[in-house]
Short mmCIF file of C-alpha atoms and ligand atoms in Angstrom, two decimals:
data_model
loop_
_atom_site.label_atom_id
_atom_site.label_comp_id
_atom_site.label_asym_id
_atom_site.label_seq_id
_atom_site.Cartn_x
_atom_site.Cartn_y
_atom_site.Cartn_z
CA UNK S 778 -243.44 -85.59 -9.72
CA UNK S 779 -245.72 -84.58 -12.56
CA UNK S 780 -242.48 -83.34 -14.54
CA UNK S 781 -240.86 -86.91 -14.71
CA UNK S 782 -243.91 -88.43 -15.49
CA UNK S 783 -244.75 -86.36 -18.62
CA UNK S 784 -240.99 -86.82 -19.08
CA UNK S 785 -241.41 -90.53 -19.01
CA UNK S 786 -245.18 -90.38 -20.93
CA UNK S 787 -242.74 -88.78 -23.37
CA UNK S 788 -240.31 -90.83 -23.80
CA UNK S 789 -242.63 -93.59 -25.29
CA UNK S 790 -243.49 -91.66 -27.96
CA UNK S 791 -247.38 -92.10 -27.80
CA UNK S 792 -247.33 -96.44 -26.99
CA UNK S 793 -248.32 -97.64 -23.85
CA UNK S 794 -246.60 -97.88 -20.78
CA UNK S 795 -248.00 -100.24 -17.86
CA UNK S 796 -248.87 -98.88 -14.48
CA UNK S 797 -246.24 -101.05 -12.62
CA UNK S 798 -243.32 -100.07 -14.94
CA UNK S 799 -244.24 -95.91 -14.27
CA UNK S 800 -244.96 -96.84 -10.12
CA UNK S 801 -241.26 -98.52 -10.42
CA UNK S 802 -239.35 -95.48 -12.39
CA UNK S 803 -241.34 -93.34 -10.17
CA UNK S 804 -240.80 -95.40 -7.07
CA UNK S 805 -244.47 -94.46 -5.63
CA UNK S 806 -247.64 -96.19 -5.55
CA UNK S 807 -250.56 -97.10 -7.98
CA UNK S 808 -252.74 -94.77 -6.13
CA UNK S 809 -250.66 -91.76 -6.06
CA UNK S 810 -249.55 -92.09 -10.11
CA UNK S 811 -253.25 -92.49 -10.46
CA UNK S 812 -253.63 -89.22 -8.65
CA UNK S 813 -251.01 -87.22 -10.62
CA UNK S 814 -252.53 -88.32 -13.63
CA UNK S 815 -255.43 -86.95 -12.75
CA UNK S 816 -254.39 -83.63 -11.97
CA UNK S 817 -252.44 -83.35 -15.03
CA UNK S 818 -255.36 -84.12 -16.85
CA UNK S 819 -257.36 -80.79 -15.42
CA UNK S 820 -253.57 -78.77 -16.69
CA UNK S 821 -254.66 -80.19 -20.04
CA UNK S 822 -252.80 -83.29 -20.85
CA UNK S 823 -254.62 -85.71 -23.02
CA UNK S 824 -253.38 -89.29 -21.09
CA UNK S 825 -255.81 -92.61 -22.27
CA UNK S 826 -255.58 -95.06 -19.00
CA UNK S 827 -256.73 -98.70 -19.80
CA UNK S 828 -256.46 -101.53 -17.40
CA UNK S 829 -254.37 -104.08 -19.14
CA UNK S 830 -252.34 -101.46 -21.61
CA UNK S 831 -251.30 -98.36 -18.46
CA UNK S 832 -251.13 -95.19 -19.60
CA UNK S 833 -250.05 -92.99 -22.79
CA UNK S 834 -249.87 -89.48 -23.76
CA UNK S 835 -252.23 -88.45 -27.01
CA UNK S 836 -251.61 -84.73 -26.39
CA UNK S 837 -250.39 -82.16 -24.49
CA UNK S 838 -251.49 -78.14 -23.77
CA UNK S 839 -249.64 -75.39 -24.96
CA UNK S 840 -249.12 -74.33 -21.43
CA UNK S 841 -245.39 -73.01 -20.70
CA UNK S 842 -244.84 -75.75 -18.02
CA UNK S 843 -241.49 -76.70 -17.52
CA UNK S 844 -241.48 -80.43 -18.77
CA UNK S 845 -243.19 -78.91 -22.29
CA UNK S 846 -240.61 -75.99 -22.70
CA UNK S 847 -237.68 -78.45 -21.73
CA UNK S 848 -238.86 -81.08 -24.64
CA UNK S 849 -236.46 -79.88 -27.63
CA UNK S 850 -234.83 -77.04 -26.03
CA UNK S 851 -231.38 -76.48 -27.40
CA UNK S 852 -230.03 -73.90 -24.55
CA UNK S 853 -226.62 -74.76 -22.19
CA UNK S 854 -228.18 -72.91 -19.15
CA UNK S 855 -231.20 -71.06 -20.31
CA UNK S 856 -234.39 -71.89 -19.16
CA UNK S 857 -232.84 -75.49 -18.00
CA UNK S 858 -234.69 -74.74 -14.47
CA UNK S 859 -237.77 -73.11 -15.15
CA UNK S 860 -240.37 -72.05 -12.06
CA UNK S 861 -243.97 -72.12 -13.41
CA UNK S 862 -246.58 -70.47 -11.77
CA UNK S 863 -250.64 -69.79 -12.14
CA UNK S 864 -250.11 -66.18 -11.35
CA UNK S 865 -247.38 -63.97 -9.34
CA UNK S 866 -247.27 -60.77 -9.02
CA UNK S 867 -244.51 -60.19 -11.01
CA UNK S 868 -242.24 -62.56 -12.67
CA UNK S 869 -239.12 -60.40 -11.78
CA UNK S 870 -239.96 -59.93 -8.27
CA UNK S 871 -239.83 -63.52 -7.76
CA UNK S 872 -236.70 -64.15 -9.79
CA UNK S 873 -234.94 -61.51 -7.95
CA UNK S 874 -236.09 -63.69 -4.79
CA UNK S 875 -234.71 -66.75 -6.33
CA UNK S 876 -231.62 -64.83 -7.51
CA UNK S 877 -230.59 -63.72 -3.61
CA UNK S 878 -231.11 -67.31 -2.64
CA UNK S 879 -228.43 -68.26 -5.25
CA UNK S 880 -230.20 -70.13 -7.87
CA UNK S 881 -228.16 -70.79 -11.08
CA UNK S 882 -227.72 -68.30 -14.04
CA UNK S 883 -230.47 -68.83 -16.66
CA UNK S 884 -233.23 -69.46 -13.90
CA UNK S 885 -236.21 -68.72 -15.89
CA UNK S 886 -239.68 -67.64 -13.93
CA UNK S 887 -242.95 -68.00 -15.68
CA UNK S 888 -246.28 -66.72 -14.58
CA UNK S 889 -249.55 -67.62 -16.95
CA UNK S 890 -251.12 -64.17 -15.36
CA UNK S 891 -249.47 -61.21 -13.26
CA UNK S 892 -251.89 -59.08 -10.98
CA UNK S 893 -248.81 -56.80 -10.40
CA UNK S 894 -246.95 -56.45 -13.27
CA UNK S 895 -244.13 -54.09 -13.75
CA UNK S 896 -242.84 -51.97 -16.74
CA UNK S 897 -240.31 -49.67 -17.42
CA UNK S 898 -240.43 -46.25 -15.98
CA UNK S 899 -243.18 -46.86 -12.79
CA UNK S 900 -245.73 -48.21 -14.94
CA UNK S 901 -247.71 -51.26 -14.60
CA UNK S 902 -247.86 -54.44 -17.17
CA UNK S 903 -250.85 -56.04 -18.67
CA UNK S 904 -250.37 -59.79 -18.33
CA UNK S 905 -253.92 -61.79 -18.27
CA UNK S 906 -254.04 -65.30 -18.28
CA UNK S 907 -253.45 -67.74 -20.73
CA UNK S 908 -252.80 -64.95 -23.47
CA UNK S 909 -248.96 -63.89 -22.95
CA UNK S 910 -245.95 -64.66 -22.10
CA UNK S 911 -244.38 -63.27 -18.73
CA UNK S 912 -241.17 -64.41 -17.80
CA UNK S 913 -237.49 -62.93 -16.24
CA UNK S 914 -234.68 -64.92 -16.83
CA UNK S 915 -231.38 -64.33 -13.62
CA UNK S 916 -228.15 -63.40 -15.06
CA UNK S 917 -224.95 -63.51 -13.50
CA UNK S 918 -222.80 -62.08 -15.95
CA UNK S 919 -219.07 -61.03 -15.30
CA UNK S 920 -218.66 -57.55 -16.03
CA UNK S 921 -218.40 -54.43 -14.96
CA UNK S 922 -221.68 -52.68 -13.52
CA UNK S 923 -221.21 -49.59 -15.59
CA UNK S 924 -221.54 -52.44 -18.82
CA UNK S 925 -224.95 -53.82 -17.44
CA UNK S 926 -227.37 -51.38 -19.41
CA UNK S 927 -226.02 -52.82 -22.94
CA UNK S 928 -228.05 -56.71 -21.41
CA UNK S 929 -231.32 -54.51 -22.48
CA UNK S 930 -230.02 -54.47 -25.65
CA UNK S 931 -228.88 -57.66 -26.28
CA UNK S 932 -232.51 -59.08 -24.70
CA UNK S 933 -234.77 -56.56 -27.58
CA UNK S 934 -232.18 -58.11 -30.35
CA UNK S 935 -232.53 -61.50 -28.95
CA UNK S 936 -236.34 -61.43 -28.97
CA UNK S 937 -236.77 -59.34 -32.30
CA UNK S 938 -234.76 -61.86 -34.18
CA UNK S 939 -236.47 -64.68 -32.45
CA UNK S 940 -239.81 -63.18 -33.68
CA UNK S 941 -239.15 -62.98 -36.82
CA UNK S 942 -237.40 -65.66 -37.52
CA UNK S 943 -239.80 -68.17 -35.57
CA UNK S 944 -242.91 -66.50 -36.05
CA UNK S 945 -242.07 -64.45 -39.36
CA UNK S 946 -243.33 -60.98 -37.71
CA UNK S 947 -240.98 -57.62 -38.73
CA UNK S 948 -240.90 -56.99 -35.65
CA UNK S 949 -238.30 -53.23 -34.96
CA UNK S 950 -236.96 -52.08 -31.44
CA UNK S 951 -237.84 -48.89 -30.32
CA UNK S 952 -234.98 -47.43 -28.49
CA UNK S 953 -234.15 -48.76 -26.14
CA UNK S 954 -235.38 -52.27 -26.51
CA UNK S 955 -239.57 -52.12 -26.83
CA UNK S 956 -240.50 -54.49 -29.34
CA UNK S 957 -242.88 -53.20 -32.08
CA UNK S 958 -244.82 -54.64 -34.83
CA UNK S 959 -246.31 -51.85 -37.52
CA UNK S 960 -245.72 -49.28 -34.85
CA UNK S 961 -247.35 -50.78 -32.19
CA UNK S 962 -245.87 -52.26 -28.43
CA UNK S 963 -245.99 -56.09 -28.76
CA UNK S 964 -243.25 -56.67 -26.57
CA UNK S 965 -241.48 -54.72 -23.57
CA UNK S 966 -238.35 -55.49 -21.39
CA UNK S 967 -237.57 -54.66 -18.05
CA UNK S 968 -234.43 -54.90 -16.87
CA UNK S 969 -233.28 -54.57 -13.14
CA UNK S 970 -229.76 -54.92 -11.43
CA UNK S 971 -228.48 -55.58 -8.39
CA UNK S 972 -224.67 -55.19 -7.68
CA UNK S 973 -222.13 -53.70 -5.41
CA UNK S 974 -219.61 -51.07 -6.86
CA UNK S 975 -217.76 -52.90 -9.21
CA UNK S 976 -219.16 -56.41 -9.02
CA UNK S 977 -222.84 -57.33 -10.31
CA UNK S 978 -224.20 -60.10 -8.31
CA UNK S 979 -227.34 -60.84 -10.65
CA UNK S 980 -229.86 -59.39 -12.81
CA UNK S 981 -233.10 -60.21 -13.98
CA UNK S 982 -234.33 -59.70 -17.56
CA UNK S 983 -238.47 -59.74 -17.77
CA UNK S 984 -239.87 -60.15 -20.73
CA UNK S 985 -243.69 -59.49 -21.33
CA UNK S 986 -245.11 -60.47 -25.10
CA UNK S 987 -248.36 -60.01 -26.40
CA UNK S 988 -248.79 -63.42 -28.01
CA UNK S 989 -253.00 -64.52 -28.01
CA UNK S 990 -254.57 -60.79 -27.18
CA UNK S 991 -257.23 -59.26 -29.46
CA UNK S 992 -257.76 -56.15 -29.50
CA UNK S 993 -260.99 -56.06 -27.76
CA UNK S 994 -258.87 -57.46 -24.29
CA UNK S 995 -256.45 -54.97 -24.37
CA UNK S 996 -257.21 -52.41 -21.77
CA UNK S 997 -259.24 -48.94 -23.66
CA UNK S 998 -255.71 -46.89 -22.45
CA UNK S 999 -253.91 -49.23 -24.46
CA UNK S 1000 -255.24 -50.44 -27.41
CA UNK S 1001 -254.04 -48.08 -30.03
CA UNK S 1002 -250.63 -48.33 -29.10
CA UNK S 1003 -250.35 -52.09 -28.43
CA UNK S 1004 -250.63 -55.10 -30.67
CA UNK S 1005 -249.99 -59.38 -29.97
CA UNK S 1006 -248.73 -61.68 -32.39
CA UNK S 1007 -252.15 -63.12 -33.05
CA UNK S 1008 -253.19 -59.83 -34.08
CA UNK S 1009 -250.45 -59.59 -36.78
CA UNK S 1010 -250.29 -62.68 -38.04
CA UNK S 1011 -254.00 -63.58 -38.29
CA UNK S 1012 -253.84 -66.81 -36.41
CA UNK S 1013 -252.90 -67.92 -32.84
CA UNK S 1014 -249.39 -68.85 -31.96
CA UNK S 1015 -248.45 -71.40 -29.96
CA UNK S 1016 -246.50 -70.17 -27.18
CA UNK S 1017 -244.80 -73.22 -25.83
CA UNK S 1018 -242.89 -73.20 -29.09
CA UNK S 1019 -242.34 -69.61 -29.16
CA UNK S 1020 -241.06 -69.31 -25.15
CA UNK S 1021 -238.24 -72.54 -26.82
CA UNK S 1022 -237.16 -69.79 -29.31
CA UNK S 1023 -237.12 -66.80 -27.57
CA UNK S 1024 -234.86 -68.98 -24.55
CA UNK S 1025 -232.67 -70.02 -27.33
CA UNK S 1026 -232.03 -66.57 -29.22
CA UNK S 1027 -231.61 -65.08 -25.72
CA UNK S 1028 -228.40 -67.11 -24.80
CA UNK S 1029 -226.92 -66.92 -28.43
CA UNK S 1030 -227.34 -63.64 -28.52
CA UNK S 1031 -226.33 -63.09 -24.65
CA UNK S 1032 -223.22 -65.07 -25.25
CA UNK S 1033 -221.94 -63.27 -28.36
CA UNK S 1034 -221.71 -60.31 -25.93
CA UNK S 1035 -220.30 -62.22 -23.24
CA UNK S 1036 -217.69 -63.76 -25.83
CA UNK S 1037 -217.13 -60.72 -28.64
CA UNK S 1038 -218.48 -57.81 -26.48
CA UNK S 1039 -220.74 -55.32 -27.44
CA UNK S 1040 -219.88 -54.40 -30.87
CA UNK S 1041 -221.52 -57.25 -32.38
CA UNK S 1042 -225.19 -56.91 -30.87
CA UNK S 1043 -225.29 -52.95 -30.97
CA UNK S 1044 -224.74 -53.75 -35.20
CA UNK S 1045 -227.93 -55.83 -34.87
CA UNK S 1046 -229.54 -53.93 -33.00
CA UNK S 1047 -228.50 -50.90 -35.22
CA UNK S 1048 -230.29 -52.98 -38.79
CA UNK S 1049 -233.40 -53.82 -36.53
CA UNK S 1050 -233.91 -50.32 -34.70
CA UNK S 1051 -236.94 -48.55 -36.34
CA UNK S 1052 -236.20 -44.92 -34.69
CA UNK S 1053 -233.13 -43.73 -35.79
CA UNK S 1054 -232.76 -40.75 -38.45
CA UNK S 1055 -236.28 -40.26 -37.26
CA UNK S 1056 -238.36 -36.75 -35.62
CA UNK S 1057 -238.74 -38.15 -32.34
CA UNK S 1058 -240.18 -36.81 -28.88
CA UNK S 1059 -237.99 -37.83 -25.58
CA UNK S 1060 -239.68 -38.90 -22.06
CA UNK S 1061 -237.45 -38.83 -19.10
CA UNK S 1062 -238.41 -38.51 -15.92
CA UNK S 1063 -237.51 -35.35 -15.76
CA UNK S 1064 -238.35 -33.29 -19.26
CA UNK S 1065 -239.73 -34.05 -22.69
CA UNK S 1066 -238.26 -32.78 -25.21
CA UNK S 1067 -238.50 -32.54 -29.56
CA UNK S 1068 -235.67 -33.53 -31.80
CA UNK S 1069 -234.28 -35.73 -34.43
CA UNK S 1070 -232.54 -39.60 -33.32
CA UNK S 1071 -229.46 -39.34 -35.00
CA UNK S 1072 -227.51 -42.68 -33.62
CA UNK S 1073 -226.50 -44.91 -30.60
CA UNK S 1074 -223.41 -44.22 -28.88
CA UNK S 1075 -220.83 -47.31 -28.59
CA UNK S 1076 -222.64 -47.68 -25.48
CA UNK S 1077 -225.86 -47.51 -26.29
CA UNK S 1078 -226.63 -44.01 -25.67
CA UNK S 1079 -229.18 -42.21 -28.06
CA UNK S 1080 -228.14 -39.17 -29.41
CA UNK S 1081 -230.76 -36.97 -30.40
CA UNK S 1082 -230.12 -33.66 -32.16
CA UNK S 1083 -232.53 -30.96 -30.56
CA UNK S 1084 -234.35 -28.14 -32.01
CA UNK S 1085 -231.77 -26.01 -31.44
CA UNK S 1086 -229.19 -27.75 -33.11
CA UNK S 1087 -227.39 -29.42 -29.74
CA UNK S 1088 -226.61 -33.23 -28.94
CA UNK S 1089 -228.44 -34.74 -26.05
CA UNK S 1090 -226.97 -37.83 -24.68
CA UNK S 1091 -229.47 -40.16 -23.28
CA UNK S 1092 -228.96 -43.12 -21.29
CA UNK S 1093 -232.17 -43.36 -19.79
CA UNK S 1094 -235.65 -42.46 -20.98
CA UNK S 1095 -238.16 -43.21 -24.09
CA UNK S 1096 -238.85 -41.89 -27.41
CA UNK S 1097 -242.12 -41.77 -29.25
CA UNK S 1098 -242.09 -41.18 -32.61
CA UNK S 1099 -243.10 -37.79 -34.76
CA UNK S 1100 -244.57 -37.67 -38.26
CA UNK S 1101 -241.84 -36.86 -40.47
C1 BTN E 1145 -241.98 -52.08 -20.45
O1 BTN E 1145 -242.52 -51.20 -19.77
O2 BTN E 1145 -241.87 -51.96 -21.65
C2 BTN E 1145 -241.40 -53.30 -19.80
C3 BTN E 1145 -242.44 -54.35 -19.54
C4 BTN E 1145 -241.88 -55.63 -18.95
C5 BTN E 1145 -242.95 -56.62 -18.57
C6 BTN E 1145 -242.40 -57.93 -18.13
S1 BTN E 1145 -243.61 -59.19 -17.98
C7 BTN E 1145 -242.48 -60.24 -17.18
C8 BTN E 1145 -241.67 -59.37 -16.24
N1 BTN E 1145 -242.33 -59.23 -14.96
C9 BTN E 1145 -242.70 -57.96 -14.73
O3 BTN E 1145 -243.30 -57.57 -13.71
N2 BTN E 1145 -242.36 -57.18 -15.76
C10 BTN E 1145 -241.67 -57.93 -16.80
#
């Protein structure tokens, strides 16, 4: 209810619009418009009520709810139903619930604040309130299981050339798809499948950014690796915006590999990867090892060159980077 009436608030482009004529589009009563006004005035909508005039928007927050992201949104089937929510645990846990229900491809979940966020390799997320943006997006895509690590890929390219080209950040991907900016995390990606054998029934792609954090908020463990946008650029970024762009370079970039394979995003990703010819040290979960990041396979493999002169294949994993 509160999504058609900012919708219809919206619509008049800042003039009035009576009481009766929002009760009759809405098909409720005085009292219970009055009552959704008023809560969407605590979420931070600016709506003037007179008695003779009705009601009209002055301003809105720059809260990711779903009637702001929709406003101007350009996607087919990203991010056209978007679940909002004051905090989750974890935005892909919840999308993966969605997801085995059946909701559509492009299902986007967005939590202001996760007490139980999840990143790559066992490790927890940093998401506080207000500050970020957490969200997963469901994917149904047609292929092969064995094809379904290269959708990491095309997410770090989609959001890398969504940063920079909306909020002018160089951001780099680190192998495989954190997002840096001057060497430090500002984004990560998490990635998680479910499928049978040869079929993938969905997957969810969660996407944590650092947009409003200073440095002071991020956690002590943290703060010399990891940066936000606001720390970059200087100023605060508006993330309702931001979330429009990052939904939009997501399904261009996820339907160039859909249409034209993989060939086309592992060439971006190749000009935007920061760690290749590089001294590098490789995490798995089993070893760490030295060596030198010589390339990505035509799958997306690294191939790192160790000390003693052998090729590693890695599918899996993380690389830090050496001095050279
Ligand atoms: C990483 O370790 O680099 C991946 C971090 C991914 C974090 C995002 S935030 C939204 C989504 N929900 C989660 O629980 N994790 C991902």
């Amino acid at each position: 209810m509160k999504n058609k009436i900012i919708d219809i608030l919206k619509r008049q482009n800042g003039n009035w619009i009576s009481g009766e004529a929002l009760c009759r589009e809405l098909g409720v009563s005085r009292t219970a418009v009055w009552k959704h006004i008023r809560g969407l005035r605590e979420g931070g909508y600016d709506i003037e009520a007179r008695a003779n005039l009705g009601y009209r928007l002055l301003g809105s927050p720059d809260v990711p709810f779903p009637a702001e992201v929709a406003s101007g949104l350009s996607t087919v089937f990203t991010g056209r139903r978007i679940e909002y929510f004051r905090d989750l645990p974890s935005t892909n846990a919840e999308a993966k619930n969605l997801a085995r229900e059946g909701c559509a491809e492009g299902t986007v979940v967005i939590a202001e604040c996760q007490n139980g966020g999840r990143g790559r390799m066992g490790r927890s997320w940093f998401s506080p309130g207000n500050k970020g943006l957490w969200f997963s997006i469901v994917l149904r895509p047609p292929v092969n299981p064995v094809e379904t690590p290269q959708v990491t890929m095309v997410a770090a390219v989609a959001v890398a050339t969504a940063l920079r080209e909306h909020a002018g950040v160089p951001a780099g991907i680190k192998w495989p798809n954190d997002i840096l900016l001057e060497g430090k995390k500002v984004c990560g990606i998490l990635v998680e499948l479910n499928a049978e054998a040869d079929r993938v029934d969905f997957m969810v792609a969660g996407i944590g950014l650092n947009v409003n954090i200073s440095r002071d908020e991020f956690p002590p463990e943290i703060r010399d690796i990891a940066t936000s946008l606001q720390i970059e650029s200087g100023r605060p970024v508006s993330r309702v915006p931001l979330l429009r762009a990052l939904l939009e370079s997501f399904e261009k970039w996820y339907g160039c590999w859909l249409e034209q394979g993989f060939a086309p995003v592992l060439k971006k990703w190749r000009e935007l990867c920061i760690t290749l010819d590089c001294p590098v040290t490789v995490h798995t979960m089993k070893e760490s090892f030295s060596g030198h990041a010589l390339d990505v396979d035509d799958t997306g493999a690294l191939l790192v060159r160790t000390e003693d002169g052998a090729i590693q294949r890695l599918i899996a994993g993380e690389v830090s980077l050496r001095k050279k």
